Coordinates of C-alpha atoms in Angstrom, one line a residue:
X671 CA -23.0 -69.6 40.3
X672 CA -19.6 -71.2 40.8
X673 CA -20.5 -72.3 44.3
X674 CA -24.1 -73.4 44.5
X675 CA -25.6 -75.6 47.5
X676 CA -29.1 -76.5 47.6
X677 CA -31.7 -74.3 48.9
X678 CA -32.8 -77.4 51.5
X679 CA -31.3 -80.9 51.6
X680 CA -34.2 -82.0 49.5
X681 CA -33.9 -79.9 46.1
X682 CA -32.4 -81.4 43.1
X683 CA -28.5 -82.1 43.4
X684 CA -28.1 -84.8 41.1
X685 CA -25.2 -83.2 39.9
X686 CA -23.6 -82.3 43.2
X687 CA -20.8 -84.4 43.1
X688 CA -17.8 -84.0 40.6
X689 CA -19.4 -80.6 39.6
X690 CA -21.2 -81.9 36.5
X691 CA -22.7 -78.9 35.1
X692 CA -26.7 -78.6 35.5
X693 CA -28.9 -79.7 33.0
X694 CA -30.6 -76.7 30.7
X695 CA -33.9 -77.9 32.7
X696 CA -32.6 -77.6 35.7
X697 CA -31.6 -73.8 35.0
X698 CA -35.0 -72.9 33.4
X699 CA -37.2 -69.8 35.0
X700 CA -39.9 -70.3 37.6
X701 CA -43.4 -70.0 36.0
X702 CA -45.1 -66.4 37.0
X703 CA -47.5 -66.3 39.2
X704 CA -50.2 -65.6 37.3
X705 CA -49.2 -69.0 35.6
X706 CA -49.2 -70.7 38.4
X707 CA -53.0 -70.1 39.4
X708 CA -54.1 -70.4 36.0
X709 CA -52.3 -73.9 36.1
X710 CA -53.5 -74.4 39.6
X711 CA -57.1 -74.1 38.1
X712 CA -56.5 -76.0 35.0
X713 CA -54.9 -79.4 36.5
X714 CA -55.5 -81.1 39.2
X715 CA -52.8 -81.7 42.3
X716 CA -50.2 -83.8 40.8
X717 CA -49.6 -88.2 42.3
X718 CA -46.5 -88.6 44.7
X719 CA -45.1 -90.5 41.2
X720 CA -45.7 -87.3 39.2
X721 CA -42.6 -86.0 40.7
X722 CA -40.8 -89.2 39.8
X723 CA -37.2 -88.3 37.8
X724 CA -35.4 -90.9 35.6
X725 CA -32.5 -88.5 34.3
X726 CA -28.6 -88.7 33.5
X727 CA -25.1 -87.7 31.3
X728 CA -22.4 -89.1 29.7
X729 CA -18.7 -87.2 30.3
X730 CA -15.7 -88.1 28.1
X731 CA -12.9 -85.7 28.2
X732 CA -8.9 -86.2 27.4
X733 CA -6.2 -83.8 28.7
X734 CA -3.0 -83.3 26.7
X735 CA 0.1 -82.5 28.8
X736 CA 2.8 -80.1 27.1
X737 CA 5.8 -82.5 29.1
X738 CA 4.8 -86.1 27.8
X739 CA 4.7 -87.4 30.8
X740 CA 7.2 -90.7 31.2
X741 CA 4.3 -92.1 32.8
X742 CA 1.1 -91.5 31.5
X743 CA 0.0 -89.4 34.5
X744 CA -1.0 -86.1 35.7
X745 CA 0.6 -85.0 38.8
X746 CA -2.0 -83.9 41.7
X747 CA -4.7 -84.8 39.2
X748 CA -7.6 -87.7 39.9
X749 CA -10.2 -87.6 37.5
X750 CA -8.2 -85.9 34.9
X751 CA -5.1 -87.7 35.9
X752 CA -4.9 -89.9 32.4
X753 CA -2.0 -88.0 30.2
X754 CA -2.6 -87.8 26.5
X755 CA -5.5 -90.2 26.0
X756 CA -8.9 -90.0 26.3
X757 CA -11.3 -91.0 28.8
X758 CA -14.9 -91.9 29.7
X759 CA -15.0 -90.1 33.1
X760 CA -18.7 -91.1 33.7
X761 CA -22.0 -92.8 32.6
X762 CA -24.7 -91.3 35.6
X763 CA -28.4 -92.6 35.9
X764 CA -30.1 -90.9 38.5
X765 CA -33.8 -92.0 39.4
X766 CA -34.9 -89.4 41.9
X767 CA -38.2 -88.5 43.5
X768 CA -38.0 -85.8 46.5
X769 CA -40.2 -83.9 48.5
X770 CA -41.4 -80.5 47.1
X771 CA -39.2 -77.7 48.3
X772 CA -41.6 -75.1 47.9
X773 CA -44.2 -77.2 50.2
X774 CA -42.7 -75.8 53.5
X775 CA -45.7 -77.0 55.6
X776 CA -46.5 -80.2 54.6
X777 CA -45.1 -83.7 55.5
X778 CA -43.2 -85.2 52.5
X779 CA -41.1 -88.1 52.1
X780 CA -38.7 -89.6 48.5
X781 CA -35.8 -91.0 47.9
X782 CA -32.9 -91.0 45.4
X783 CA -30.3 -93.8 43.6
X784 CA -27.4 -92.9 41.7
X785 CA -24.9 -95.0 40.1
X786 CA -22.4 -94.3 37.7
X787 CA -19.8 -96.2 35.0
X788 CA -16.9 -94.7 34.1
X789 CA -13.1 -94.1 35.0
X790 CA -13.9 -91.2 37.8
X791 CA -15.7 -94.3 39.4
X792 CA -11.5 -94.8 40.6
X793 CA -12.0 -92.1 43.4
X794 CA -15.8 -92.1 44.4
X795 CA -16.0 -95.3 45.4
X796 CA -17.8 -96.1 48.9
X797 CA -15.8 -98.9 50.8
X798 CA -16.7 -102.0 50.3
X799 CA -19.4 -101.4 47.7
X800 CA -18.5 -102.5 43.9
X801 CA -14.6 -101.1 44.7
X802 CA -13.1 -104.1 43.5
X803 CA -16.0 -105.2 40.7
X804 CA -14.5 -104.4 37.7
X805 CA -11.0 -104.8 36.6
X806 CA -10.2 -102.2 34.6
X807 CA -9.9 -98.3 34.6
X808 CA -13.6 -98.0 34.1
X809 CA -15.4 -98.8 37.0
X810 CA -18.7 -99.0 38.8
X811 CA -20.2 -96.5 41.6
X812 CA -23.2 -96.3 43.6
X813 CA -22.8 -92.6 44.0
X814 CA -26.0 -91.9 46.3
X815 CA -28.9 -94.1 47.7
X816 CA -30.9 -92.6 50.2
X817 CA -34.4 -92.3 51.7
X818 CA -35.6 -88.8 52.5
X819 CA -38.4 -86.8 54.5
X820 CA -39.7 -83.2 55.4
X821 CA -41.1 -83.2 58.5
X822 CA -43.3 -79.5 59.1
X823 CA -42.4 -79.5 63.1
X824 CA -40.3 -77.1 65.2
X825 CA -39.4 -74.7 63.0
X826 CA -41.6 -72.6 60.4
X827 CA -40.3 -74.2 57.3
X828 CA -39.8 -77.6 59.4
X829 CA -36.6 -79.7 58.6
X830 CA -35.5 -82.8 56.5
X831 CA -33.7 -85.7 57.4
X832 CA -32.0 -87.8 55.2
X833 CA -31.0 -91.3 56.0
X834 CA -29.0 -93.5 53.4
X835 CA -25.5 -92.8 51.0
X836 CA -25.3 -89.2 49.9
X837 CA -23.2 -86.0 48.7
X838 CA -21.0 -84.0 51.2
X839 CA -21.6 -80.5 50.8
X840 CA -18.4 -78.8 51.3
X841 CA -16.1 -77.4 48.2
X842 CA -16.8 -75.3 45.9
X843 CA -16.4 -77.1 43.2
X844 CA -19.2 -79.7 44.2
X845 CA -22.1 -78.3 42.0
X846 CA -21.9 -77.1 38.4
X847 CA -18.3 -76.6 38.2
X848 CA -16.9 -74.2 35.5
X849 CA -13.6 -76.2 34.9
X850 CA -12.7 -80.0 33.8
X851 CA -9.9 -80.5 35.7
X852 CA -10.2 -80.0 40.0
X853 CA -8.6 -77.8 42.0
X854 CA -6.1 -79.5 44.6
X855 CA -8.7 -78.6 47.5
X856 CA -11.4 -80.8 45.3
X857 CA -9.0 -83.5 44.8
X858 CA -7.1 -83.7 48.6
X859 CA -8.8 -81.5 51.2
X860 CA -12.8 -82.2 51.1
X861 CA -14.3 -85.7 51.8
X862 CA -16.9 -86.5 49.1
X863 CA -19.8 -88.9 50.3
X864 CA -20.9 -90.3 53.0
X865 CA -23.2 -92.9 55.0
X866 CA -25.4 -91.5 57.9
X867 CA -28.2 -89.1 58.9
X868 CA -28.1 -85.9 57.7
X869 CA -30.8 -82.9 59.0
X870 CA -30.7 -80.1 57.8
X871 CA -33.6 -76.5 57.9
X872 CA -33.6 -73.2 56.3
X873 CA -34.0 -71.8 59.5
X874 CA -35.0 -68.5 58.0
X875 CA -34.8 -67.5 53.5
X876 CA -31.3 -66.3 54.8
X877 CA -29.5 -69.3 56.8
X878 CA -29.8 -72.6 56.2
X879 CA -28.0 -75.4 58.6
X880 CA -27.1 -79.2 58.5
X881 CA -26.0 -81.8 61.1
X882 CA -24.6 -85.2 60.2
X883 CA -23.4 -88.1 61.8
X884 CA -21.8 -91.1 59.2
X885 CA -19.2 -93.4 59.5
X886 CA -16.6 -91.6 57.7
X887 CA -15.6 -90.5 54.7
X888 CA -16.7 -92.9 51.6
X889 CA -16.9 -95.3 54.2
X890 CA -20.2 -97.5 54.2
X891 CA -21.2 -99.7 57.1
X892 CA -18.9 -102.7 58.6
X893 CA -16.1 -104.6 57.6
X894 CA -14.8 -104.3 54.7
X895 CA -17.1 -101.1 54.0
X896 CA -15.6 -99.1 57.3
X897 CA -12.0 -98.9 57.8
X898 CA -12.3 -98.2 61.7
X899 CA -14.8 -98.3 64.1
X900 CA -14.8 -94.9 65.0
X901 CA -17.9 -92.3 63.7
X902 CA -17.5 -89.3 62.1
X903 CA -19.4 -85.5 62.3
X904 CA -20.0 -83.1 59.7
X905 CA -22.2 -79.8 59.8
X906 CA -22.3 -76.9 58.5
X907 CA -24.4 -73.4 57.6
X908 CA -25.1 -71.5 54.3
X909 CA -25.5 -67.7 54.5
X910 CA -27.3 -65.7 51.7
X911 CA -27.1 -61.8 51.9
X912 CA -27.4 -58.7 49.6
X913 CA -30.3 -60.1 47.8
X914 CA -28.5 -63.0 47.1
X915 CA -26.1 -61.7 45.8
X916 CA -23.2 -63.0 48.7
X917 CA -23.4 -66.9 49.5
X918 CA -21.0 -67.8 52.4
X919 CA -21.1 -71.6 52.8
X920 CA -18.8 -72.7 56.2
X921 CA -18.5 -76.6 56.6
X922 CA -16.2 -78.9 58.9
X923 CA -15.9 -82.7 59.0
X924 CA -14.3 -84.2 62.0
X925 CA -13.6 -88.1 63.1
X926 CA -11.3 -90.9 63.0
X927 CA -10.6 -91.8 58.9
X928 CA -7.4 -93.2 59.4
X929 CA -7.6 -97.4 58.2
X930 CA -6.7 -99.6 60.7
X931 CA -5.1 -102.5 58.5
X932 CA -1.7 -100.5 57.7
X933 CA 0.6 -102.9 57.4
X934 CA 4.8 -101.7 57.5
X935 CA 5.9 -104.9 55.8
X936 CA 4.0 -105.6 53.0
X937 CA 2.5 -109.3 54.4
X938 CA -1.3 -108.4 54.5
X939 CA -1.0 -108.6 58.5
X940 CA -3.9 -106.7 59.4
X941 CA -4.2 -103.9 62.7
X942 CA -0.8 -102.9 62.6
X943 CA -1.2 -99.2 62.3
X944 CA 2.7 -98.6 62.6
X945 CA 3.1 -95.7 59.8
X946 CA 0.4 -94.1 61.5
X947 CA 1.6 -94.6 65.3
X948 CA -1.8 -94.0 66.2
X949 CA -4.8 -95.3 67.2
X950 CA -7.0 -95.1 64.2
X951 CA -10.4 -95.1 66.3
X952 CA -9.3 -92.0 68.2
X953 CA -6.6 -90.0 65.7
X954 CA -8.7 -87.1 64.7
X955 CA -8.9 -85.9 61.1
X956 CA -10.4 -82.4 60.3
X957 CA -11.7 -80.9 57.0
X958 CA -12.6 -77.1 56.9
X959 CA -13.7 -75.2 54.2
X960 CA -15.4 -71.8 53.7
X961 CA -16.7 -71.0 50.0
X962 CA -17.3 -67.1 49.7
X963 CA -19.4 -66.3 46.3
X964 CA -20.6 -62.9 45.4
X965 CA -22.6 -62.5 42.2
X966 CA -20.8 -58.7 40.9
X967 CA -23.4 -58.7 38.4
X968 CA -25.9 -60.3 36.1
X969 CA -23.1 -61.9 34.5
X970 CA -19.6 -61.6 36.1
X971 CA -19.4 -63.7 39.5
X972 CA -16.6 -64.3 42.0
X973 CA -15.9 -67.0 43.9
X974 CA -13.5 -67.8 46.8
X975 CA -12.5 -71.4 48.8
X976 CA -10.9 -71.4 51.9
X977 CA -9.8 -75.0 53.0
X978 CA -7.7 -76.2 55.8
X979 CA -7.4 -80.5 56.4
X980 CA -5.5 -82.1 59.3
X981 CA -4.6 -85.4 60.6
X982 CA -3.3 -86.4 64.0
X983 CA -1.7 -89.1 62.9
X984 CA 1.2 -90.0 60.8
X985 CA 4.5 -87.9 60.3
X986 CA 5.9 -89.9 63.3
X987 CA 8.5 -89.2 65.3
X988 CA 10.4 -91.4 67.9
X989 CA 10.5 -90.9 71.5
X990 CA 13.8 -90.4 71.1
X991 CA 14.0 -87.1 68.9
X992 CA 15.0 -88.3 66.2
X993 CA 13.1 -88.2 62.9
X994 CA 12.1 -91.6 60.6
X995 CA 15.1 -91.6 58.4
X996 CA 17.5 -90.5 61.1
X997 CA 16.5 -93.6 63.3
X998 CA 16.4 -96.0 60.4
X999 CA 20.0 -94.7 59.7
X1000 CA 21.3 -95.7 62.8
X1001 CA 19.3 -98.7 63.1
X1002 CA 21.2 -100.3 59.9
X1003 CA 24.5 -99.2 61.5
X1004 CA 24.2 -100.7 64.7
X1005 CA 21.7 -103.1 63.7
X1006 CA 18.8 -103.0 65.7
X1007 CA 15.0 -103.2 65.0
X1008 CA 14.0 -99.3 64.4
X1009 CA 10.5 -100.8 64.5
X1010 CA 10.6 -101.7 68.4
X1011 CA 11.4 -98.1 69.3
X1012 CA 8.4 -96.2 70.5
X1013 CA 6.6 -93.2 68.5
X1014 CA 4.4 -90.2 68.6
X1015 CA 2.9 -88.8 65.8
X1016 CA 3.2 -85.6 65.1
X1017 CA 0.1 -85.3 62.5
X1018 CA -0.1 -84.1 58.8
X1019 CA -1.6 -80.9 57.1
X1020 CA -2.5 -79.1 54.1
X1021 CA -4.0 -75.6 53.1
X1022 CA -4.8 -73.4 50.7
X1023 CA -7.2 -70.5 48.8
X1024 CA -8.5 -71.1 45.5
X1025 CA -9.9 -68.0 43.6
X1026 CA -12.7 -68.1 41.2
X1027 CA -13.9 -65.9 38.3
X1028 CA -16.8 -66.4 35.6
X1029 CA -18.0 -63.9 32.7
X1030 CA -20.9 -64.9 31.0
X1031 CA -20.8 -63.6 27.5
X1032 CA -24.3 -64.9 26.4
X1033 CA -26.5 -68.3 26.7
X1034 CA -23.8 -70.2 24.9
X1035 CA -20.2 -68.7 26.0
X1036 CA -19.0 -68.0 29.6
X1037 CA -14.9 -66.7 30.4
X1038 CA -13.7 -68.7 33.4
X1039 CA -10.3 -68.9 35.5
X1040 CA -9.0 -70.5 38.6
X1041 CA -5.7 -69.4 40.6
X1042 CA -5.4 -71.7 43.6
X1043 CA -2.6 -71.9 45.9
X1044 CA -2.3 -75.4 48.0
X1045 CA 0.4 -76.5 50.6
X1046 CA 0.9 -80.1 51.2
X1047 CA 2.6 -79.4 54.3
X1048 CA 4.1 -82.9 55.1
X1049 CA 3.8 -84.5 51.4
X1050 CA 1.0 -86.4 52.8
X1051 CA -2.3 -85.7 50.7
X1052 CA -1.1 -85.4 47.3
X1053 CA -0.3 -88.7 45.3
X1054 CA -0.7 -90.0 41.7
X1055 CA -2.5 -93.6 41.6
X1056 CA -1.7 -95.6 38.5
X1057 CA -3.0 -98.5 39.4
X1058 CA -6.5 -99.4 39.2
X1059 CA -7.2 -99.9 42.5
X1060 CA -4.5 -97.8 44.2
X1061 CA -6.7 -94.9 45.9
X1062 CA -8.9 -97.5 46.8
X1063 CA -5.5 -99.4 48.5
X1064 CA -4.9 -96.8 50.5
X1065 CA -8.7 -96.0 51.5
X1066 CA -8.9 -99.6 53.2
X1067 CA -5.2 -99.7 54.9
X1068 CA -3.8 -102.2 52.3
X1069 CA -0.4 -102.3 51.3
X1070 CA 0.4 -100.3 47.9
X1071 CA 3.6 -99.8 46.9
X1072 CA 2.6 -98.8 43.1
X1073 CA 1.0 -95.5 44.7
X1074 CA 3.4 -92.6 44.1
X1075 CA 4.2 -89.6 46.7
X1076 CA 6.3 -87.4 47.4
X1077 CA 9.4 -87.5 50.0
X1078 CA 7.2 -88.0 53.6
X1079 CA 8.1 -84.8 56.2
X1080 CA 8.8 -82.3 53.9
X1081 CA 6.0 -80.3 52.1
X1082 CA 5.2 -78.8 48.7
X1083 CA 3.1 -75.8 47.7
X1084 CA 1.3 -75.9 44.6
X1085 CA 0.3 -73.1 42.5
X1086 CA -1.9 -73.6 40.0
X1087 CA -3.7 -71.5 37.1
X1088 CA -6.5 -72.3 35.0
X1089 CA -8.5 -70.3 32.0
X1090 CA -11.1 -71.6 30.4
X1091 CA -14.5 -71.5 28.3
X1092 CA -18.3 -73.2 29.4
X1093 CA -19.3 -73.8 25.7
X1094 CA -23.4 -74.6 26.0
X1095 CA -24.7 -74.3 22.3
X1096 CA -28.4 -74.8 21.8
X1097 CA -30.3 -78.0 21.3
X1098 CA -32.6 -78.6 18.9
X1099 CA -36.2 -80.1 20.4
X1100 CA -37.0 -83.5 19.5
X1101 CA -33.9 -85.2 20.1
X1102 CA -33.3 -87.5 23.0
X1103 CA -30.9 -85.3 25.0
X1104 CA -31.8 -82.2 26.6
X1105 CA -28.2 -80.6 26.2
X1106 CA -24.6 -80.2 25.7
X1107 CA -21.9 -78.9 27.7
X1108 CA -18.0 -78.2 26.5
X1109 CA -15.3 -77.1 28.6
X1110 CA -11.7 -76.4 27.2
X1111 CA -9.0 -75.0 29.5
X1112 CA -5.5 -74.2 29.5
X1113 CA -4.1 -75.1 32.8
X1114 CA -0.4 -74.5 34.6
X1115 CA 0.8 -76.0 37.8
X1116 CA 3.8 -75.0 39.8
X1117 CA 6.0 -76.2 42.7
X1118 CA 7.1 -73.0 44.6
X1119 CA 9.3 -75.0 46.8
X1120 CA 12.5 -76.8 45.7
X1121 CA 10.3 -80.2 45.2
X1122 CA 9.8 -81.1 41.5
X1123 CA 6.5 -83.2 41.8
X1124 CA 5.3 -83.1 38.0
X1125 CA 6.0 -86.0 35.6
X1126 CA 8.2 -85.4 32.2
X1127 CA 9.4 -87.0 29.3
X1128 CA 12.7 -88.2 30.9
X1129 CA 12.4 -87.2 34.5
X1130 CA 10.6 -84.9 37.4
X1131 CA 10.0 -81.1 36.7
X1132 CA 8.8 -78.2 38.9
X1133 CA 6.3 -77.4 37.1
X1134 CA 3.6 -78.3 33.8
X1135 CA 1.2 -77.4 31.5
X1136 CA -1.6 -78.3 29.7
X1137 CA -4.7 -78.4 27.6
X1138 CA -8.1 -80.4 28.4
X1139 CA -11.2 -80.5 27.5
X1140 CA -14.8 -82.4 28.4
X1141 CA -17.9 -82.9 26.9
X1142 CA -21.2 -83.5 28.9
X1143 CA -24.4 -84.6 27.0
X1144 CA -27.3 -84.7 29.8
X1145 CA -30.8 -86.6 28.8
X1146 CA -34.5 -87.2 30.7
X1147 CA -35.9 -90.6 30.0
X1148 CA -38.8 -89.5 32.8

């Protein structure tokens, strides 16, 4: 599967965040059923601490750009955004016990913690949690932390609510991803985690839905772990049909994301949202993405994202007519404040269609490629981050010139191609991890519009190439 959500909100998604491939365990057969009464009569009903988990990986990967890159940096990359060296993307422990998912009609209740170390830890940070600990590319993360329950009421397979830090569940590049580097929909148009209550039901073996209410994207609770004071809503559904075969997964985030201490001048004066000529309690943002995945056959499977992301702020414009730079113009000719003329924001957005394809060969080898189209219709969401805390800058509101972007009120689209292999040899029993996972790709990104974006040796180009390639060991110590 390219696109895989869990069945329920409680089933195992330890590695539905960066789209760590699954763990060989995780992908093993269901017992028959004539071993499961033989078992049934054999052992006795397993302790709530049976289920207990104590798993995790460790991800290094490098990328090795064709252009040198001046800079060091991938262009519209974040966790691969490193040129020519390697990195440890992650170190992830995940201690997990969580209600059975086949146990429908019974009350349940677990929970789950998972933190990570590594340089990925850049961009998954929650607000105000560990996002300024460490003072170096590699960083710490408290990826989730939440209670859980089933409750067996209302409808016939009951629902679950899940109260703490957890996984979004929009992209399709959220659970066992077939490629190192992200598409530009992972990296800009999805949020990732997030702080609330979550319910969610498989309202019947075909639908399943989920409602949540948070505080906003990676955003934790208060000051400094909120950036407004505004709530944020997320829900979604997941459609199976054709024996499975056709998974349509439809999921929109709305609320107020934009930071409140923007800050025009660079002084660390705080609740001056001038770039944004908004209100950041009450400018809207919206993520929407549909993931389409059919399963052609036993081993070839297609996959398609749909995303569309807005913001309504920014991309201001004065009362006047005039644009930013027009007004600033005149203001240095005739002298006069620019800043004290009133603005209207006109609001940002980006879009785009990112089309999958994977050919298992065999248990060890699978063929994938990516073409994605993205259009940064403003040049608002893509930027490269080289220093450490840069993304996490911007996330609070604080003044960071070191962050790079493109010319504001124009746009860029972005074509990108990616092919690539899913190397998974076989493990021999006995040894302390419990699988390996290799992913080289050849990957080529594009401008189609005049903008040259993409860092070179001695300059900007329109477009870049690359090779890349991770490795993920997984390992049980429960």
């Amino acid at each position: 599967m390219l696109a895989v959500v869990p069945a329920s909100a409680q089933e195992d998604d330890s590695s539905a965040l960066l789209g760590w491939p699954a763990s060989p365990a995780s992908r093993a057969p269901a017992s028959s059923g004539s071993d499961k009464k033989s078992n049934s009569k054999a052992k006795s009903p397993p302790s709530w601490l049976d289920a207990l988990t104590v798993t995790g990986f460790v991800e290094a990967g490098s990328t090795f750009n064709f252009d040198n890159p001046f800079n060091k940096l991938n262009w519209g990359h974040l966790f691969t955004d490193r040129a020519n060296q390697p990195q440890f993307n992650a170190g992830v422990l995940t201690m997990q016990r969580l209600p059975d998912p086949k146990a429908r009609k019974d009350f349940d209740f677990g929970f789950k913690i998972q933190t990570m170390v590594g340089s990925d830890a850049r961009y998954t940070h929650f607000m105000g949690e560990l996002d300024y600990a460490m003072r170096d590319r590699t960083q710490l993360d408290i990826l989730q932390a939440f209670a859980t329950v089933h409750l067996p009421w209302i409808t016939d397979n009951g629902f679950d609510v899940k109260i703490g830090q957890f996984v979004t569940l929009e992209g399709a590049e959220l659970v066992d991803s077939i490629f190192y580097s992200h598409s530009y929909i992972f990296n800009f148009g999805i949020p990732l985690k997030q702080t609330g209550v979550m319910i969610s039901s498989d309202l019947a073996s075909w639908l399943f839905v989920h409602a949540s209410v948070m505080s906003g994207d990676s955003a934790s609770l208060g000051w400094p772990g909120d950036n407004n004071s505004a709530a944020s809503f997320q829900a979604g559904l997941r459609i199976k049909a054709f024996d499975d075969r056709l998974t349509i997964l439809g999921t929109t985030h709305i609320g107020p994301e934009d930071p409140m201490q923007l800050d025009p001048l660079g002084v660390g004066w705080p609740n001056i949202p001038y770039e944004c000529a908004c209100d950041p309690n009450r400018a809207l943002s919206y993520s929407n993405d549909v993931t389409l995945t059919w399963k052609a056959t036993d081993r070839l499977t297609l996959s398609t994202d749909i995303n569309y992301i807005r913001d309504d702020g920014w991309n201001a414009l004065s009362v006047t007519g005039l644009s930013e730079g027009a007004l600033r113009r005149l203001a240095d000719i005739y002298g006069f404040d620019a800043k004290l003329i009133p603005r209207r924001p006109r609001g940002v957005n980006g879009y785009g269609v990112a089309q999958y394809v994977s050919y298992k060969i065999d248990d060890v080898l699978q063929l994938n490629g990516r073409v994605e189209f993205w259009r940064d219709h403003s040049n608002f969401f893509v930027g490269a981050y080289p220093g450490y805390f840069d993304y996490t800058n911007i996330e609070h509101g604080f003044y960071t010139p070191s962050a790079i972007f493109q010319p504001e009120g124009r746009g860029t689209s972005y074509l990108g191609i990616t092919a690539g292999l899913t190397i998974t040899p076989e493990i021999p029993k006995g040894l302390p991890i419990t699988g390996l996972s290799l992913r080289p790709e050849l990957r080529y990104d594009a401008s189609l519009t005049g903008a040259a974006p993409f860092f070179g040796a001695s300059g900007y180009r329109r477009s870049t190439g690359m090779f890349a390639m991770d490795v993920i060991v997984p390992f049980a110590l429960k």
